[in-house]
Coordinates of C-alpha atoms and ligand atoms in Angstrom, one line a residue:
M27 CA 0.1 0.1 0.1
K28 CA 1.1 3.2 -0.9
Q29 CA 2.0 5.8 1.9
V30 CA 1.5 9.3 1.4
S31 CA 2.5 12.4 3.2
I32 CA -0.1 14.6 3.0
G33 CA -1.4 17.4 5.4
E34 CA -4.1 17.5 8.1
F35 CA -6.1 20.0 5.7
E36 CA -5.5 18.3 2.4
L37 CA -6.4 15.1 4.4
I38 CA -9.7 16.9 5.4
K39 CA -10.1 18.7 2.3
Q40 CA -9.7 15.0 0.2
Y41 CA -11.3 12.8 2.1
F42 CA -14.0 14.4 4.5
Q43 CA -15.3 17.3 2.7
R44 CA -18.3 16.7 1.1
E45 CA -21.4 18.9 0.3
A46 CA -23.8 18.8 3.0
G47 CA -27.2 17.5 2.2
A48 CA -29.3 16.9 5.1
F49 CA -31.1 19.5 7.4
G50 CA -30.0 22.4 9.2
V51 CA -26.3 22.9 8.1
S52 CA -25.6 26.6 8.0
L53 CA -21.9 26.0 7.8
G54 CA -20.1 22.5 7.8
I55 CA -16.6 21.4 7.7
G56 CA -13.5 24.1 7.3
D57 CA -14.0 27.1 10.1
D58 CA -13.7 26.9 13.6
C59 CA -17.2 25.2 14.3
A60 CA -19.7 23.8 12.5
L61 CA -23.2 26.2 12.5
L62 CA -26.0 23.9 13.0
Q63 CA -29.8 24.9 12.9
P64 CA -32.0 22.2 15.0
P65 CA -35.6 21.7 13.8
A66 CA -37.8 23.6 15.8
V67 CA -39.8 22.5 18.9
K68 CA -37.4 19.7 19.1
Q69 CA -34.8 18.2 21.3
L70 CA -31.3 17.3 20.4
A71 CA -30.1 13.5 20.9
V72 CA -26.5 13.3 21.1
S73 CA -24.5 10.3 21.6
M74 CA -21.0 9.1 21.3
D75 CA -19.2 5.7 20.8
T76 CA -15.3 5.5 20.3
L77 CA -13.8 2.3 18.1
V78 CA -10.4 1.3 19.2
A79 CA -8.2 -1.2 16.4
D80 CA -7.9 -4.3 18.1
V81 CA -10.2 -4.0 20.7
H82 CA -13.3 -2.8 18.9
F83 CA -12.6 -4.4 15.4
P84 CA -9.5 -5.9 13.9
R85 CA -6.7 -3.4 13.0
D86 CA -6.7 -4.9 9.1
A87 CA -10.4 -5.3 8.4
D88 CA -11.8 -3.6 5.5
P89 CA -11.5 0.4 5.9
A90 CA -14.8 0.7 4.2
L91 CA -16.3 -1.5 6.9
I92 CA -14.6 -0.2 10.0
A93 CA -16.1 3.3 9.0
E94 CA -19.8 1.6 8.2
R95 CA -19.9 -0.4 11.6
A96 CA -18.4 3.2 13.2
L97 CA -21.4 5.2 11.8
R98 CA -24.0 2.4 12.0
V99 CA -23.6 1.9 15.7
N100 CA -23.7 5.4 16.5
L101 CA -26.8 5.7 14.6
S102 CA -28.5 2.8 16.6
D103 CA -28.3 4.9 19.8
L104 CA -30.5 7.6 18.0
A105 CA -32.8 4.7 17.0
A106 CA -33.4 3.8 20.6
M107 CA -34.0 7.2 21.7
G108 CA -36.7 7.5 19.0
A109 CA -34.6 10.3 17.8
E110 CA -33.8 10.9 13.6
P111 CA -30.1 11.6 12.7
L112 CA -29.1 14.9 11.5
W113 CA -25.5 15.3 11.7
F114 CA -22.4 13.9 13.1
T115 CA -18.8 14.6 13.8
L116 CA -15.3 12.4 13.4
G117 CA -12.4 12.2 15.7
L118 CA -9.8 10.1 13.5
T119 CA -6.5 9.0 15.1
L120 CA -4.1 7.4 12.4
P121 CA -1.0 6.0 12.9
E122 CA -0.3 7.1 9.0
A123 CA -1.9 9.1 6.2
D124 CA -2.5 5.8 4.2
S125 CA -4.2 7.1 1.1
S126 CA -5.9 3.9 0.4
W127 CA -6.9 3.5 3.5
L128 CA -8.1 6.9 3.8
E129 CA -10.1 6.5 0.1
A130 CA -12.3 3.2 1.4
F131 CA -13.1 4.3 4.9
S132 CA -14.0 8.0 3.5
E133 CA -16.3 6.0 1.1
G134 CA -17.5 3.3 3.8
L135 CA -18.5 6.5 6.0
F136 CA -20.5 8.5 3.1
R137 CA -22.2 5.5 2.0
V138 CA -23.8 5.1 5.4
A139 CA -24.2 9.1 5.6
K140 CA -26.0 9.1 2.6
E141 CA -28.3 5.9 3.3
Y142 CA -29.3 7.9 6.7
H143 CA -29.6 11.4 5.7
C144 CA -26.7 11.9 8.7
D145 CA -24.4 14.5 7.2
L146 CA -20.5 14.8 8.6
V147 CA -20.3 18.2 10.0
G148 CA -16.8 18.3 11.9
G149 CA -14.1 16.8 13.4
D150 CA -10.5 16.0 14.6
T151 CA -7.6 14.3 13.0
T152 CA -4.6 13.0 14.9
R153 CA -1.6 11.0 14.7
G154 CA -1.8 8.3 16.9
P155 CA -3.0 4.3 17.5
L156 CA -5.8 3.9 15.0
S157 CA -9.3 4.9 16.5
I158 CA -12.4 6.2 15.7
T159 CA -14.7 8.3 17.6
I160 CA -18.2 9.5 16.5
Q161 CA -20.6 11.5 18.2
V162 CA -24.1 11.7 16.0
H163 CA -26.8 14.8 16.6
G164 CA -30.5 13.7 16.3
A165 CA -33.6 15.5 16.9
V166 CA -36.6 14.0 19.2
D167 CA -39.5 15.3 20.0
A168 CA -39.1 15.9 24.2
A169 CA -42.1 14.3 24.9
Q170 CA -41.6 11.4 22.7
A171 CA -37.8 10.1 23.6
L172 CA -37.6 6.7 24.1
L173 CA -36.1 6.2 27.8
R174 CA -34.9 3.6 29.8
S175 CA -36.7 4.5 32.5
K176 CA -40.5 4.4 31.5
A177 CA -41.0 0.8 31.2
R178 CA -43.6 -0.5 33.8
A179 CA -45.1 -4.1 35.7
G180 CA -47.3 -5.5 33.2
D181 CA -45.6 -4.2 29.9
R182 CA -44.9 -6.7 27.3
I183 CA -41.0 -6.7 26.1
Y184 CA -40.3 -7.1 22.4
V185 CA -36.7 -7.0 20.6
T186 CA -36.7 -6.3 16.8
G187 CA -35.1 -8.6 14.3
H188 CA -32.5 -11.8 15.3
L189 CA -30.5 -12.1 18.4
G190 CA -27.1 -13.7 18.3
D191 CA -26.1 -12.9 15.0
G192 CA -23.4 -10.5 16.8
A193 CA -21.7 -13.0 18.9
A194 CA -21.9 -15.8 16.2
A195 CA -20.3 -13.2 13.9
L196 CA -17.3 -12.3 16.2
A197 CA -17.0 -16.6 17.2
L198 CA -16.3 -16.5 13.2
I199 CA -14.0 -13.6 12.7
M200 CA -11.9 -14.6 15.7
G201 CA -11.6 -17.9 14.0
Q202 CA -13.5 -19.9 16.5
L203 CA -16.3 -21.1 14.2
D204 CA -16.2 -22.9 11.1
V205 CA -19.2 -22.2 8.7
E206 CA -20.4 -22.5 5.0
A207 CA -19.4 -19.4 2.7
E208 CA -23.4 -18.3 2.7
A209 CA -23.9 -18.1 6.2
A210 CA -20.1 -16.8 6.9
D211 CA -21.0 -14.0 4.6
Y212 CA -24.5 -12.9 6.1
L213 CA -23.1 -13.1 9.9
R214 CA -19.7 -10.8 8.9
D215 CA -22.5 -8.5 6.9
R216 CA -24.3 -8.0 10.5
Y217 CA -21.7 -7.6 12.5
Y218 CA -19.7 -5.0 10.3
R219 CA -23.0 -3.2 8.9
P220 CA -25.5 -3.7 11.9
R221 CA -28.9 -2.2 10.5
P222 CA -29.6 0.8 13.5
Q223 CA -33.4 0.3 13.9
L224 CA -34.3 3.9 12.8
Q225 CA -38.0 3.2 11.3
A226 CA -38.6 1.0 14.7
G227 CA -37.7 3.7 16.8
E228 CA -39.6 6.4 15.1
K229 CA -43.0 3.9 14.8
L230 CA -42.5 3.1 18.6
R231 CA -42.5 6.8 19.6
G232 CA -45.3 7.3 22.0
L233 CA -46.1 3.5 22.1
A234 CA -43.1 2.0 23.7
T235 CA -42.5 3.1 27.2
A236 CA -39.3 2.2 27.3
A237 CA -36.5 1.0 24.5
I238 CA -32.2 0.4 24.4
D239 CA -30.5 -0.6 21.4
I240 CA -28.7 -4.4 22.2
S241 CA -25.0 -3.9 22.1
D242 CA -23.8 -5.3 25.0
G243 CA -26.4 -8.7 24.8
L244 CA -29.9 -9.1 25.8
L245 CA -29.1 -10.0 29.7
A246 CA -27.4 -6.8 30.4
D247 CA -29.2 -4.1 28.2
L248 CA -32.7 -5.4 29.3
G249 CA -31.2 -5.2 32.6
H250 CA -30.3 -1.5 32.2
I251 CA -34.1 -1.0 31.4
C252 CA -35.1 -3.4 34.6
T253 CA -32.8 -0.7 36.8
R254 CA -33.5 2.2 35.6
S255 CA -37.4 1.8 35.8
G256 CA -37.3 -0.2 38.8
V257 CA -38.9 -3.3 37.5
A258 CA -38.4 -7.0 37.1
A259 CA -38.2 -8.7 33.1
N260 CA -39.4 -12.4 32.7
V261 CA -38.2 -13.6 29.5
D262 CA -39.3 -17.2 28.0
V263 CA -36.2 -18.2 25.9
R264 CA -38.4 -20.4 23.3
R265 CA -39.5 -17.3 22.0
L266 CA -35.9 -15.7 21.5
P267 CA -35.5 -15.1 17.4
V268 CA -32.7 -16.2 16.1
S269 CA -31.7 -16.1 12.7
A270 CA -31.7 -18.9 10.0
A271 CA -28.1 -18.8 9.9
V272 CA -27.8 -19.3 13.8
L273 CA -30.2 -22.1 13.6
S274 CA -28.7 -23.5 10.7
L275 CA -25.4 -24.0 12.7
V276 CA -27.2 -25.8 15.1
E277 CA -28.7 -28.1 13.1
K278 CA -25.7 -28.7 11.3
G279 CA -24.0 -29.4 14.7
C280 CA -21.5 -26.9 14.5
V281 CA -22.9 -25.6 17.9
D282 CA -25.3 -26.8 20.8
R283 CA -28.6 -25.3 21.2
N284 CA -27.1 -23.5 24.6
K285 CA -24.5 -21.8 22.6
S286 CA -26.9 -20.0 20.4
M287 CA -29.1 -19.5 23.4
Q288 CA -25.7 -17.8 25.1
W289 CA -25.3 -15.9 22.0
A290 CA -28.7 -14.8 22.0
L291 CA -29.0 -13.7 25.8
C292 CA -25.6 -13.2 26.2
G293 CA -23.7 -11.7 22.7
G294 CA -23.3 -8.3 22.4
D295 CA -22.9 -6.1 19.1
D296 CA -26.5 -7.2 17.6
Y297 CA -28.0 -3.6 17.7
Q298 CA -31.5 -4.4 17.4
L299 CA -34.1 -2.8 19.8
C300 CA -35.3 -4.2 23.2
F301 CA -38.6 -1.9 24.1
T302 CA -41.6 -2.3 26.4
V303 CA -45.2 -2.0 25.4
P304 CA -48.6 -1.7 28.1
E305 CA -50.8 -4.1 27.2
A306 CA -53.2 -0.8 26.2
R307 CA -50.9 -0.3 23.3
A308 CA -49.8 -4.1 22.6
E309 CA -52.5 -4.3 19.5
A310 CA -51.0 -1.3 17.9
V311 CA -47.6 -2.8 18.1
E312 CA -48.8 -5.9 16.4
K313 CA -50.7 -4.0 13.8
L314 CA -47.1 -2.1 12.8
I315 CA -45.7 -5.7 12.7
S316 CA -48.3 -7.4 10.6
A317 CA -48.1 -4.5 8.6
G318 CA -44.3 -5.0 7.7
D319 CA -44.0 -1.5 9.4
I320 CA -41.2 -2.9 12.1
E321 CA -40.0 -6.8 12.5
A322 CA -40.3 -7.5 16.4
T323 CA -41.3 -10.7 18.5
P324 CA -42.8 -10.4 22.1
I325 CA -40.4 -12.3 24.4
G326 CA -41.5 -11.6 27.8
D327 CA -43.1 -9.2 30.2
I328 CA -42.2 -6.7 32.8
V329 CA -43.0 -7.6 36.6
P330 CA -42.6 -6.2 39.9
G331 CA -39.4 -6.7 41.1
E332 CA -35.6 -6.8 39.9
G333 CA -33.4 -8.5 37.5
V334 CA -33.8 -10.8 34.1
H335 CA -35.0 -13.8 34.9
C336 CA -35.4 -16.5 32.2
Y337 CA -37.8 -19.1 32.1
Q338 CA -38.4 -21.9 29.5
G339 CA -42.1 -22.4 29.8
E340 CA -43.0 -22.6 33.6
S341 CA -39.9 -23.1 34.9
E342 CA -36.7 -20.6 35.4
L343 CA -33.5 -21.4 34.0
D344 CA -30.3 -21.8 36.0
L345 CA -28.2 -19.5 33.6
D346 CA -25.1 -20.7 35.5
A347 CA -25.9 -24.0 35.6
L348 CA -26.5 -24.1 31.9
G349 CA -22.9 -22.9 31.2
I350 CA -24.5 -19.4 30.3
G351 CA -23.3 -17.1 32.2
N352 CA -22.1 -13.6 31.0
T353 CA -18.9 -14.5 29.0
G354 CA -17.4 -11.0 29.6
Y355 CA -16.3 -8.5 26.9
Q356 CA -14.6 -10.0 24.1
H357 CA -11.6 -8.2 22.0
F358 CA -9.3 -9.0 19.1
E359 CA -6.1 -8.9 20.3
N360 CA -5.3 -12.7 19.8
Y361 CA -7.5 -13.0 16.8
S362 CA -7.1 -14.9 13.5
T363 CA -8.5 -15.7 10.5
Ligands
ADP428 P1 -8.9 23.6 14.7 O1 -7.9 23.8 14.3 O2 -9.8 24.9 14.8 O3 -9.1 22.7 15.9 P2 -9.1 21.3 12.9 O4 -7.8 21.8 12.2 O5 -8.9 20.4 13.9 O6 -9.4 23.1 13.7 O7 -10.1 21.2 11.8 C1 -10.3 22.2 10.9 C2 -11.7 21.9 9.9 O8 -12.0 20.5 9.7 C3 -13.1 21.9 11.2 O9 -13.8 22.6 10.6 C4 -13.2 20.4 11.8 O10 -14.1 20.4 12.4 C5 -12.9 19.7 10.5 N1 -12.1 18.3 10.7 C6 -11.1 18.3 11.2 N2 -10.9 16.7 11.1 C7 -12.1 16.1 10.9 C8 -12.3 14.8 10.3 N3 -11.5 13.8 10.6 N4 -13.6 14.6 9.9 C9 -14.4 16.0 9.2 N5 -14.3 17.4 9.5 C10 -13.0 17.2 10.2
MG429 MG1 -9.5 20.7 16.1

């Protein structure tokens, strides 16, 4: 790969300064600050995530995919708040200015920015170990933001999409799983290109009581809703929505059923939404599901008490006895492909 010596301003101009097309950008990249006009009567929703090489992604991963993932996981936080994307800023720390790396990174970044109508309006560029920080700004009606703290006993618990793909993909990327090409492609795509559930977030405003995006695993993230809301959750593990790719791994004997349950319950990186709905509004949510406006599955109920409890039918599961305790944080330092 060709290494170029390129100044910071040249680099920003070449790879990151593009015509802003989204809402409210009075002044974009190039001055001391961006000047932004938020929509009237809305609140700004602001969130930031950092991805560090060899911790959150393998350093030699495709730069376009690193960029996609960095922006997508940030957009997922907006989705979980019921907010719509407006703008983002980019803090980029690079060991060197490698033109082909930057070209691919910027291409991946703007692909996602365009898809979700979210404009890059500024950032900072420094030299150092590879890491990417993105801060997103979105807009939401104050009264309709989906907080973690508003779940109530009697609410139904839903999740969007499938659970466990992220963890299965991580095992694959770390070289711990041997799967057929089709499933491997699907899983890698899910890992690097998680789908921020913005449409679900939007449709659930005014319907869901609480929501969170599942970045650390269902048990951990639903646990945050429970703690913040002062309630408990009962989850029926038979209802956990698992993708055809993960199901086929179980059917072919690549992994056992407990492993797929562990992925769905404890694996992170799915970026689906977990949300709660009072009984009186459950019918409206079911209508959205049958109309194809959102893809979601009811997995249990909010009850008085504390903690997340898993059931298989009537009997509560002892996850530790099944070897399904939390696996702890995995990183890429020793990965091999
Ligand atoms: P300052 O000297 O005021 O800190 P910088 O030299 O850091 O400004 O940046 C110049 C302009 O380029 C600013 O508008 C800043 O927001 C933008 N910028 C810097 N790095 C990036 C980046 N990685 N992506 C997008 N915009 C950037
Ligand atoms: Mg600066």
